[in-house]
């Protein structure tokens, strides 16, 4: 028995990941900025129009120095889209937002625009840029304990399987499908990075909220006949569908 | 080395302090050395329930700040020789507790006592996290209603992540103590059933304490219910819970469910 859970239009809220350049300055900052100027001279416009994240995790600087660094970079036309590894107290309104949860990718190759002829000769065979590490889309994690109230499981890389219940006031966010071998009483967001084919499966549906690819459904919009049943949910167009499992 | 038990719940008013005092007194009556420690700095109550409010000279904050030695702050119970209370400070707040200070006090207590029972404040902030930090065993006090159950679930998550045991990769032993269980309301279906609570929290049951006037009466005379009226229903339930904590295998009975037709008639008379 297939039930249409939604008829009104919903707002889509999605996550999306982009590849950004990460700058990790070293102390003293004057020297580092000098090196940056040198790099910019050799490769004009390298930072132009590129998203740049400033990593200050291992840099012992205070708020004033961070502000100064951002201003110095702005003078060099380097626009910072976010700051990683800064203490919350160091960020104030007007500064780029704090970012976290980044994963390392391959190093960026700086193209030398005015390369000297000798170097060009030596490197006659073009060096292939390293292929960025591509993560398999079939990754998954298994959580063998109940997800407790207040806990948040986030796995944008793929599927999440929970052996146990997902409590009221907890959330599971997965890039792929979510499988719950227990009662679903909290919030589950499947396909959170734009995967409309993700599904949600649970032994007992008592969810506060379910979402697939940004389309969500609150508890009170769900068919009461499905509550307490083993259910799977999937997306057809902009509509969350659900049916009981046997 | 003594065992450290934290009595915690997340929600306030569910019976943490009552349970701390009752379990402490029950364990002390088994001839084991017991210290009950009040972590509710600023809103202390354990001294009242233990009937020691007029005997508090020094408290845990004095010990942590080095103004008093631990034996000076410990108050011996007048009825049980091997039951001691370490009171909280009423004039300070939870920021007066430091992680290093609490660790020192806990290590000292473990050398002298068989059981150290920590009465956690409500909430999930500093006081509660410091109370649970050094625990070997957690007693999660829950009432059979939804808000208490959800708060307990949150606390169980914190017991599995914010304690020293969890950080060392060990498993924290957790027990559910279901308090204020009203058999009449359970019969009418006004309350969460025992199996529902167990299904949501999925931790082993330590005991079910019936809602009773005896508990209030005991608080008012300043005695743990296991001393004030050892033969009352809640006291018996606490004694059984204490035996289970000590490792004995005692079957659990749900209050009110075993009563036959005669039990119902006599039970009503007694109530």
Short mmCIF file of C-alpha atoms in Angstrom, two decimals:
data_model
loop_
_atom_site.label_atom_id
_atom_site.label_comp_id
_atom_site.label_asym_id
_atom_site.label_seq_id
_atom_site.Cartn_x
_atom_site.Cartn_y
_atom_site.Cartn_z
CA UNK A 1 0.00 0.00 0.00
CA UNK A 2 1.60 3.21 -1.12
CA UNK A 3 0.66 6.43 0.60
CA UNK A 4 1.41 9.93 -0.56
CA UNK A 5 2.68 11.80 2.46
CA UNK A 6 2.83 15.27 1.00
CA UNK A 7 0.75 17.42 -1.25
CA UNK A 8 2.00 20.88 -0.38
CA UNK A 9 5.23 22.24 -1.80
CA UNK A 10 8.25 22.02 0.49
CA UNK A 11 11.38 24.12 0.80
CA UNK A 12 14.50 22.28 -0.32
CA UNK A 13 17.44 22.53 2.02
CA UNK A 14 20.46 20.69 0.74
CA UNK A 15 24.08 20.20 1.59
CA UNK A 16 26.70 20.42 -1.14
CA UNK A 17 30.44 20.03 -0.95
CA UNK A 18 32.91 22.07 -3.00
CA UNK A 19 36.62 21.83 -3.39
CA UNK A 20 38.25 24.84 -1.79
CA UNK A 21 41.86 25.97 -1.56
CA UNK A 22 43.18 25.86 1.99
CA UNK A 23 45.84 28.33 3.07
CA UNK A 24 47.71 27.40 6.27
CA UNK A 25 49.92 30.36 7.21
CA UNK A 26 53.11 29.93 9.24
CA UNK A 27 54.64 32.28 11.79
CA UNK A 28 56.11 34.82 11.39
CA UNK A 29 53.29 36.10 9.25
CA UNK A 30 55.45 38.76 7.55
CA UNK A 31 57.69 36.08 6.03
CA UNK A 32 54.75 33.98 5.03
CA UNK A 33 53.04 36.93 3.33
CA UNK A 34 56.29 37.65 1.49
CA UNK A 35 56.36 34.08 0.18
CA UNK A 36 52.74 34.45 -0.83
CA UNK A 37 53.59 37.64 -2.74
CA UNK A 38 56.38 35.74 -4.47
CA UNK A 39 53.98 32.97 -5.46
CA UNK A 40 51.43 35.51 -6.71
CA UNK A 41 54.15 37.25 -8.78
CA UNK A 42 55.02 33.97 -10.49
CA UNK A 43 51.44 32.94 -11.02
CA UNK A 44 49.35 36.03 -11.45
CA UNK A 45 45.73 35.70 -10.55
CA UNK A 46 46.17 32.30 -8.95
CA UNK A 47 43.76 33.10 -6.16
CA UNK A 48 41.43 35.15 -8.35
CA UNK A 49 37.90 33.84 -8.15
CA UNK A 50 38.87 30.74 -6.22
CA UNK A 51 37.23 29.84 -2.91
CA UNK A 52 39.91 30.03 -0.22
CA UNK A 53 39.65 28.69 3.32
CA UNK A 54 42.06 29.98 5.94
CA UNK A 55 43.33 27.24 8.28
CA UNK A 56 44.57 28.75 11.54
CA UNK A 57 44.37 25.58 13.65
CA UNK A 58 48.10 25.30 14.43
CA UNK A 59 48.72 29.02 14.37
CA UNK A 60 48.95 30.69 17.74
CA UNK A 61 47.42 34.04 16.91
CA UNK A 62 44.77 36.15 18.60
CA UNK A 63 41.71 37.88 17.27
CA UNK A 64 43.48 41.14 16.35
CA UNK A 65 46.21 39.29 14.47
CA UNK A 66 43.60 37.21 12.63
CA UNK A 67 41.78 40.39 11.62
CA UNK A 68 45.03 41.88 10.38
CA UNK A 69 45.84 38.70 8.42
CA UNK A 70 42.45 38.75 6.71
CA UNK A 71 42.98 42.43 5.81
CA UNK A 72 46.47 41.68 4.44
CA UNK A 73 45.08 38.87 2.31
CA UNK A 74 42.26 41.12 1.08
CA UNK A 75 44.91 43.65 -0.06
CA UNK A 76 46.36 40.86 -2.17
CA UNK A 77 42.94 40.10 -3.68
CA UNK A 78 42.66 36.82 -1.77
CA UNK A 79 39.10 36.52 -0.59
CA UNK A 80 38.54 34.23 2.36
CA UNK A 81 35.25 32.27 2.30
CA UNK A 82 35.72 30.64 5.69
CA UNK A 83 38.05 30.12 8.62
CA UNK A 84 39.00 26.70 9.88
CA UNK A 85 40.42 25.84 13.29
CA UNK A 86 39.71 29.20 14.92
CA UNK A 87 38.28 29.45 18.41
CA UNK A 88 34.68 30.71 18.38
CA UNK A 89 35.79 33.77 20.35
CA UNK A 90 38.11 34.78 17.52
CA UNK A 91 35.30 35.07 15.00
CA UNK A 92 33.13 38.15 15.05
CA UNK A 93 30.31 39.31 12.79
CA UNK A 94 31.72 40.62 9.52
CA UNK A 95 34.46 38.01 9.46
CA UNK A 96 34.19 34.95 7.23
CA UNK A 97 32.27 32.17 9.00
CA UNK A 98 33.98 29.34 10.89
CA UNK A 99 34.15 26.06 8.99
CA UNK A 100 34.65 22.55 10.27
CA UNK A 101 34.43 18.95 9.16
CA UNK A 102 36.71 19.46 6.15
CA UNK A 103 38.45 16.46 4.63
CA UNK A 104 41.84 16.65 2.98
CA UNK A 105 42.03 16.41 -0.81
CA UNK A 106 44.99 16.43 -3.20
CA UNK A 107 47.40 19.37 -3.19
CA UNK A 108 46.81 22.16 -5.70
CA UNK A 109 49.42 22.58 -8.42
CA UNK A 110 50.49 26.15 -8.96
CA UNK A 111 50.98 26.82 -12.65
CA UNK A 112 54.03 28.94 -13.36
CA UNK A 113 52.92 31.47 -15.93
CA UNK A 114 56.31 33.01 -16.69
CA UNK A 115 58.35 29.87 -16.39
CA UNK A 116 62.01 30.23 -17.39
CA UNK A 117 62.89 28.55 -20.70
CA UNK A 118 65.45 26.25 -19.11
CA UNK A 119 62.89 24.90 -16.75
CA UNK A 120 60.40 24.54 -19.56
CA UNK A 121 62.95 22.48 -21.52
CA UNK A 122 63.70 20.19 -18.64
CA UNK A 123 60.03 19.61 -18.08
CA UNK A 124 59.30 18.95 -21.75
CA UNK A 125 57.10 16.04 -20.84
CA UNK A 126 54.10 17.64 -19.19
CA UNK A 127 53.73 16.52 -15.61
CA UNK A 128 50.29 15.13 -15.03
CA UNK A 129 48.54 16.80 -12.12
CA UNK A 130 47.72 14.27 -9.41
CA UNK A 131 44.23 12.90 -9.80
CA UNK A 132 42.14 14.10 -6.89
CA UNK A 133 41.19 11.28 -4.56
CA UNK A 134 37.69 10.15 -5.52
CA UNK A 135 35.77 8.57 -2.66
CA UNK A 136 33.67 5.58 -3.45
CA UNK A 137 29.95 6.32 -3.22
CA UNK A 138 29.19 2.92 -1.71
CA UNK A 139 30.71 3.73 1.68
CA UNK A 140 28.65 2.98 4.74
CA UNK A 141 28.89 2.90 8.51
CA UNK A 142 27.20 0.64 11.04
CA UNK A 143 26.30 1.93 14.51
CA UNK A 144 25.67 -0.97 16.85
CA UNK A 145 24.28 1.06 19.75
CA UNK A 146 21.12 3.10 20.14
CA UNK A 147 21.41 6.74 19.04
CA UNK A 148 20.55 8.64 22.22
CA UNK A 149 18.65 11.89 22.60
CA UNK A 150 20.92 14.85 21.84
CA UNK A 151 23.31 12.80 19.74
CA UNK A 152 23.87 13.50 16.09
CA UNK A 153 25.22 11.01 13.57
CA UNK A 154 26.49 12.67 10.40
CA UNK A 155 27.84 10.64 7.49
CA UNK A 156 27.67 12.54 4.19
CA UNK A 157 29.76 9.86 2.46
CA UNK A 158 27.09 7.19 2.29
CA UNK A 159 24.69 4.87 4.07
CA UNK A 160 24.09 4.66 7.80
CA UNK A 161 22.85 1.51 9.50
CA UNK A 162 21.78 1.70 13.13
CA UNK A 163 21.32 -1.53 15.10
CA UNK A 164 19.13 -0.11 17.84
CA UNK A 165 16.69 2.75 18.15
CA UNK A 166 17.06 6.41 17.19
CA UNK A 167 15.72 8.32 20.17
CA UNK A 168 13.46 11.34 20.31
CA UNK A 169 15.67 14.42 20.12
CA UNK A 170 18.48 12.77 18.17
CA UNK A 171 19.31 12.94 14.47
CA UNK A 172 20.91 10.85 11.77
CA UNK A 173 22.11 12.61 8.62
CA UNK A 174 23.39 10.46 5.77
CA UNK A 175 24.52 11.11 2.22
CA UNK A 176 22.91 7.82 1.26
CA UNK A 177 20.17 5.66 2.72
CA UNK A 178 19.42 5.15 6.40
CA UNK A 179 18.55 1.74 7.85
CA UNK A 180 17.29 1.54 11.43
CA UNK A 181 16.86 -1.85 13.06
CA UNK A 182 14.83 -0.46 15.91
CA UNK A 183 12.34 2.32 16.54
CA UNK A 184 12.84 5.63 14.73
CA UNK A 185 11.73 8.36 17.16
CA UNK A 186 14.13 11.14 16.22
CA UNK A 187 14.98 12.91 12.97
CA UNK A 188 16.46 11.24 9.92
CA UNK A 189 17.77 13.00 6.84
CA UNK A 190 18.78 10.69 4.00
CA UNK A 191 20.39 11.73 0.71
CA UNK A 192 21.52 14.93 2.36
CA UNK A 193 24.11 15.79 -0.28
CA UNK A 194 21.65 15.67 -3.15
CA UNK A 195 20.83 12.01 -3.54
CA UNK A 196 17.17 11.64 -4.51
CA UNK A 197 17.40 7.86 -4.70
CA UNK A 198 18.26 7.50 -1.00
CA UNK A 199 15.71 5.72 1.18
CA UNK A 200 14.86 5.42 4.85
CA UNK A 201 14.02 2.07 6.41
CA UNK A 202 12.96 1.47 10.00
CA UNK A 203 11.42 -1.24 12.18
CA UNK A 204 9.02 1.14 13.91
CA UNK A 205 8.13 4.57 12.56
CA UNK A 206 7.58 7.17 15.30
CA UNK A 207 9.83 9.82 13.74
CA UNK A 208 9.76 13.52 14.56
CA UNK A 209 10.94 14.35 11.05
CA UNK A 210 12.09 12.49 7.97
CA UNK A 211 13.81 14.07 4.99
CA UNK A 212 15.16 12.77 1.68
CA UNK A 213 17.25 15.02 -0.54
CA UNK A 214 15.99 18.10 1.30
CA UNK A 215 12.28 17.26 1.07
CA UNK A 216 11.01 16.80 4.58
CA UNK A 217 7.93 15.60 6.41
CA UNK A 218 7.01 16.34 10.02
CA UNK A 219 5.44 13.76 12.34
CA UNK A 220 1.98 15.33 12.14
CA UNK A 221 1.95 15.21 8.33
CA UNK A 222 2.49 11.46 8.33
CA UNK A 223 -0.28 8.97 7.77
CA UNK A 224 -1.35 7.77 11.24
CA UNK A 225 -1.73 4.26 9.84
CA UNK A 226 2.03 4.09 9.31
CA UNK A 227 2.92 5.09 12.88
CA UNK A 228 4.44 2.24 14.84
CA UNK A 229 4.89 0.09 11.73
CA UNK A 230 7.95 -1.12 9.89
CA UNK A 231 8.15 1.39 7.04
CA UNK A 232 10.31 2.37 4.11
CA UNK A 233 10.27 5.91 2.71
CA UNK A 234 11.51 7.11 -0.66
CA UNK A 235 11.22 10.07 -2.97
CA UNK A 236 9.17 10.34 -6.16
CA UNK A 237 9.70 13.76 -7.66
CA UNK A 238 9.06 16.18 -4.82
CA UNK A 239 6.90 13.81 -2.84
CA UNK A 240 7.93 11.51 -0.02
CA UNK A 241 6.28 8.13 -0.45
CA UNK A 242 5.95 5.49 2.24
CA UNK A 243 4.85 1.92 2.54
CA UNK A 244 4.82 -0.66 5.27
CA UNK A 245 7.36 -3.46 5.18
CA UNK A 246 6.55 -6.99 6.13
CA UNK B 1 39.40 0.51 46.16
CA UNK B 2 35.83 1.69 46.46
CA UNK B 3 33.27 1.81 43.71
CA UNK B 4 31.95 5.18 42.57
CA UNK B 5 28.26 5.34 41.72
CA UNK B 6 26.66 8.41 40.16
CA UNK B 7 22.93 8.91 40.65
CA UNK B 8 21.80 11.02 37.73
CA UNK B 9 18.74 11.79 35.60
CA UNK B 10 18.96 14.98 33.57
CA UNK B 11 15.53 16.07 34.75
CA UNK B 12 14.96 17.57 38.19
CA UNK B 13 12.52 16.33 40.81
CA UNK B 14 12.56 12.68 39.77
CA UNK B 15 14.10 11.42 43.01
CA UNK B 16 17.89 11.53 42.64
CA UNK B 17 18.57 12.83 46.15
CA UNK B 18 16.00 10.54 47.78
CA UNK B 19 17.50 7.58 45.92
CA UNK B 20 21.08 8.56 46.80
CA UNK B 21 20.21 8.70 50.51
CA UNK B 22 18.09 5.53 50.45
CA UNK B 23 20.66 3.45 48.52
CA UNK B 24 23.50 4.82 50.68
CA UNK B 25 21.71 3.88 53.89
CA UNK B 26 20.72 0.49 52.47
CA UNK B 27 24.31 -0.33 51.48
CA UNK B 28 25.59 0.90 54.87
CA UNK B 29 23.20 -1.52 56.59
CA UNK B 30 25.06 -4.31 54.79
CA UNK B 31 28.11 -3.36 56.91
CA UNK B 32 29.90 -1.64 54.06
CA UNK B 33 31.53 1.78 54.35
CA UNK B 34 29.52 4.30 52.35
CA UNK B 35 30.03 7.98 51.51
CA UNK B 36 27.24 9.96 49.90
CA UNK B 37 28.49 13.07 48.09
CA UNK B 38 26.30 16.04 47.20
CA UNK B 39 27.36 17.59 43.87
CA UNK B 40 24.49 20.06 43.76
CA UNK B 41 26.60 23.08 44.72
CA UNK B 42 24.31 26.05 45.32
CA UNK B 43 21.14 23.97 45.70
CA UNK B 44 22.14 21.32 48.18
CA UNK B 45 19.48 19.01 49.57
CA UNK B 46 21.19 15.79 50.52
CA UNK B 47 22.08 17.20 53.97
CA UNK B 48 18.36 17.78 54.66
CA UNK B 49 17.32 14.29 53.52
CA UNK B 50 20.10 12.79 55.65
CA UNK B 51 19.10 14.96 58.62
CA UNK B 52 22.55 16.51 58.88
CA UNK B 53 21.82 20.12 57.92
CA UNK B 54 22.76 21.47 61.35
CA UNK B 55 26.06 19.62 61.40
CA UNK B 56 27.59 21.01 58.18
CA UNK B 57 30.82 22.87 58.97
CA UNK B 58 32.94 22.33 55.88
CA UNK B 59 31.80 21.23 52.43
CA UNK B 60 33.21 19.81 49.19
CA UNK B 61 34.17 23.27 47.89
CA UNK B 62 36.22 23.93 51.07
CA UNK B 63 38.02 20.63 50.51
CA UNK B 64 38.70 21.37 46.85
CA UNK B 65 40.00 24.83 47.64
CA UNK B 66 42.22 23.49 50.43
CA UNK B 67 40.42 25.29 53.27
CA UNK B 68 39.59 22.01 54.99
CA UNK B 69 40.81 18.41 55.01
CA UNK B 70 38.49 15.71 53.69
CA UNK B 71 37.96 14.05 57.14
CA UNK B 72 36.91 17.45 58.56
CA UNK B 73 34.20 17.83 55.95
CA UNK B 74 32.80 14.29 56.17
CA UNK B 75 29.77 14.04 58.48
CA UNK B 76 29.13 10.68 60.16
CA UNK B 77 25.50 9.61 60.24
CA UNK B 78 24.04 9.47 63.76
CA UNK B 79 22.16 6.23 63.12
CA UNK B 80 24.63 4.28 60.99
CA UNK B 81 28.30 4.33 61.99
CA UNK B 82 29.64 3.52 58.52
CA UNK B 83 27.56 6.05 56.56
CA UNK B 84 29.13 9.43 55.82
CA UNK B 85 27.97 12.57 54.02
CA UNK B 86 30.16 14.99 52.08
CA UNK B 87 27.89 18.03 51.73
CA UNK B 88 27.85 20.58 48.90
CA UNK B 89 28.26 24.30 49.45
CA UNK B 90 25.05 26.29 49.49
CA UNK B 91 26.64 29.71 49.08
CA UNK B 92 28.70 28.96 45.97
CA UNK B 93 27.84 27.84 42.44
CA UNK B 94 28.94 24.96 40.26
CA UNK B 95 31.95 26.88 38.90
CA UNK B 96 33.59 26.38 42.28
CA UNK B 97 34.07 22.71 41.36
CA UNK B 98 37.27 22.11 39.39
CA UNK B 99 38.00 18.90 37.48
CA UNK B 100 41.35 18.44 39.29
CA UNK B 101 39.80 19.10 42.70
CA UNK B 102 36.95 16.64 42.13
CA UNK B 103 39.43 14.01 40.93
CA UNK B 104 41.52 14.42 44.08
CA UNK B 105 38.47 14.14 46.36
CA UNK B 106 37.22 11.05 44.51
CA UNK B 107 40.61 9.32 44.69
CA UNK B 108 40.84 10.03 48.44
CA UNK B 109 37.31 8.78 49.08
CA UNK B 110 37.96 5.57 47.11
CA UNK B 111 40.77 4.69 49.52
CA UNK B 112 38.55 4.86 52.62
CA UNK B 113 35.11 3.73 51.43
CA UNK B 114 33.56 0.70 49.74
CA UNK B 115 30.91 2.79 48.01
CA UNK B 116 30.94 6.44 47.00
CA UNK B 117 27.51 7.57 45.85
CA UNK B 118 27.46 10.90 44.01
CA UNK B 119 24.18 12.81 43.96
CA UNK B 120 24.22 14.64 40.61
CA UNK B 121 22.47 17.98 40.11
CA UNK B 122 19.77 18.16 37.42
CA UNK B 123 20.79 19.40 33.99
CA UNK B 124 23.65 18.50 31.69
CA UNK B 125 26.07 21.27 32.62
CA UNK B 126 29.27 21.41 34.65
CA UNK B 127 27.87 20.06 37.92
CA UNK B 128 26.27 17.05 36.30
CA UNK B 129 29.25 16.24 34.06
CA UNK B 130 31.69 16.51 36.99
CA UNK B 131 29.48 14.26 39.14
CA UNK B 132 29.46 11.53 36.47
CA UNK B 133 33.08 11.94 35.36
CA UNK B 134 34.75 9.54 37.80
CA UNK B 135 31.91 7.05 38.14
CA UNK B 136 32.31 3.29 37.71
CA UNK B 137 28.56 2.69 37.75
CA UNK B 138 25.64 4.95 36.86
CA UNK B 139 22.17 4.75 38.34
CA UNK B 140 19.81 6.58 35.98
CA UNK B 141 16.73 7.71 37.91
CA UNK B 142 13.65 7.97 35.69
CA UNK B 143 9.96 8.58 36.27
CA UNK B 144 7.53 6.74 34.00
CA UNK B 145 6.67 9.80 31.89
CA UNK B 146 7.95 10.99 28.51
CA UNK B 147 9.99 14.06 29.47
CA UNK B 148 11.88 12.22 32.18
CA UNK B 149 12.57 9.31 29.81
CA UNK B 150 13.92 11.57 27.09
CA UNK B 151 16.17 13.45 29.54
CA UNK B 152 17.47 10.14 30.85
CA UNK B 153 18.22 9.06 27.29
CA UNK B 154 20.28 12.22 26.84
CA UNK B 155 22.16 11.54 30.08
CA UNK B 156 22.89 7.93 29.02
CA UNK B 157 24.44 9.34 25.83
CA UNK B 158 26.65 11.60 27.94
CA UNK B 159 27.62 8.73 30.27
CA UNK B 160 28.88 6.93 27.17
CA UNK B 161 30.91 9.89 25.93
CA UNK B 162 31.90 12.34 28.66
CA UNK B 163 33.09 10.09 31.48
CA UNK B 164 36.66 8.95 32.18
CA UNK B 165 35.57 5.35 31.58
CA UNK B 166 34.18 6.24 28.15
CA UNK B 167 37.29 8.22 27.26
CA UNK B 168 39.45 5.21 28.14
CA UNK B 169 37.28 3.15 25.76
CA UNK B 170 35.68 1.14 28.56
CA UNK B 171 31.97 0.53 28.97
CA UNK B 172 30.16 2.39 31.70
CA UNK B 173 27.87 0.12 33.70
CA UNK B 174 24.40 1.72 33.65
CA UNK B 175 21.28 0.81 35.60
CA UNK B 176 17.76 2.15 35.39
CA UNK B 177 15.96 3.01 38.64
CA UNK B 178 12.32 3.67 37.91
CA UNK B 179 10.95 5.88 40.69
CA UNK B 180 7.55 7.31 41.65
CA UNK B 181 5.85 4.35 40.02
CA UNK B 182 2.14 4.54 40.74
CA UNK B 183 0.44 1.18 40.30
CA UNK B 184 -3.07 2.71 40.26
CA UNK B 185 -2.15 5.14 37.49
CA UNK B 186 -0.34 2.37 35.62
CA UNK B 187 -3.51 0.26 35.76
CA UNK B 188 -5.50 3.14 34.29
CA UNK B 189 -2.88 3.58 31.58
CA UNK B 190 -2.01 7.17 32.62
CA UNK B 191 1.64 6.32 32.87
CA UNK B 192 4.31 4.86 30.64
CA UNK B 193 4.57 1.12 31.14
CA UNK B 194 7.74 -0.38 32.56
CA UNK B 195 8.43 -2.26 29.33
CA UNK B 196 7.99 0.95 27.28
CA UNK B 197 10.60 2.76 29.37
CA UNK B 198 12.97 -0.19 29.15
CA UNK B 199 12.46 -0.41 25.39
CA UNK B 200 13.29 3.26 24.89
CA UNK B 201 16.29 3.42 27.22
CA UNK B 202 17.55 -0.15 26.66
CA UNK B 203 19.61 -0.41 29.86
CA UNK B 204 19.11 -3.03 32.61
CA UNK B 205 16.56 -2.36 35.35
CA UNK B 206 17.89 -1.93 38.89
CA UNK B 207 14.54 -1.57 40.57
CA UNK B 208 11.08 -0.04 40.61
CA UNK B 209 10.30 2.28 43.52
CA UNK B 210 6.59 2.79 44.16
CA UNK B 211 5.19 6.29 44.66
CA UNK B 212 4.51 6.52 48.36
CA UNK B 213 3.75 8.92 51.19
CA UNK B 214 6.44 7.10 53.18
CA UNK B 215 9.11 8.81 51.07
CA UNK B 216 7.76 12.28 51.85
CA UNK B 217 7.34 11.41 55.52
CA UNK B 218 10.94 10.22 55.70
CA UNK B 219 12.22 13.41 54.03
CA UNK B 220 10.34 15.53 56.52
CA UNK B 221 11.94 13.85 59.51
CA UNK B 222 15.35 14.02 57.84
CA UNK B 223 16.01 10.33 57.36
CA UNK B 224 16.56 8.16 54.29
CA UNK B 225 13.45 6.03 53.76
CA UNK B 226 15.56 2.89 54.27
CA UNK B 227 16.24 4.06 57.86
CA UNK B 228 12.99 5.86 58.69
CA UNK B 229 10.65 3.02 57.80
CA UNK B 230 12.62 -0.01 56.67
CA UNK B 231 9.48 -2.12 56.20
CA UNK B 232 7.64 0.29 53.91
CA UNK B 233 7.18 -0.59 50.23
CA UNK B 234 9.65 2.00 48.86
CA UNK B 235 12.28 1.02 51.47
CA UNK B 236 11.96 -2.66 50.53
CA UNK B 237 12.37 -1.73 46.88
CA UNK B 238 15.51 0.29 47.68
CA UNK B 239 16.95 -2.59 49.75
CA UNK B 240 16.42 -4.92 46.78
CA UNK B 241 18.05 -2.37 44.44
CA UNK B 242 21.04 -2.09 46.78
CA UNK B 243 21.40 -5.91 46.81
CA UNK B 244 21.40 -5.90 43.01
CA UNK B 245 24.04 -3.13 42.98
CA UNK B 246 26.18 -5.29 45.25
CA UNK B 247 25.94 -8.06 42.67
CA UNK B 248 23.20 -10.26 44.13
CA UNK B 249 20.62 -11.76 41.83
CA UNK B 250 17.23 -10.58 43.09
CA UNK B 251 14.16 -10.99 40.88
CA UNK B 252 12.35 -7.74 40.06
CA UNK B 253 8.66 -7.37 40.84
CA UNK B 254 6.48 -4.64 39.41
CA UNK B 255 4.62 -2.98 42.32
CA UNK B 256 0.91 -3.72 42.34
CA UNK B 257 0.91 -6.36 39.63
CA UNK B 258 1.18 -9.40 41.86
CA UNK B 259 -1.71 -8.43 44.08
CA UNK B 260 -4.64 -10.83 43.94
CA UNK B 261 -8.20 -9.97 44.83
CA UNK B 262 -7.40 -10.10 48.59
CA UNK B 263 -4.27 -8.08 48.06
CA UNK B 264 -6.34 -5.41 46.35
CA UNK B 265 -8.78 -5.16 49.25
CA UNK B 266 -6.08 -5.12 51.92
CA UNK B 267 -3.78 -3.00 49.82
CA UNK B 268 -6.39 -0.28 49.59
CA UNK B 269 -6.96 -0.36 53.32
CA UNK B 270 -3.28 0.04 53.98
CA UNK B 271 -2.94 2.98 51.60
#
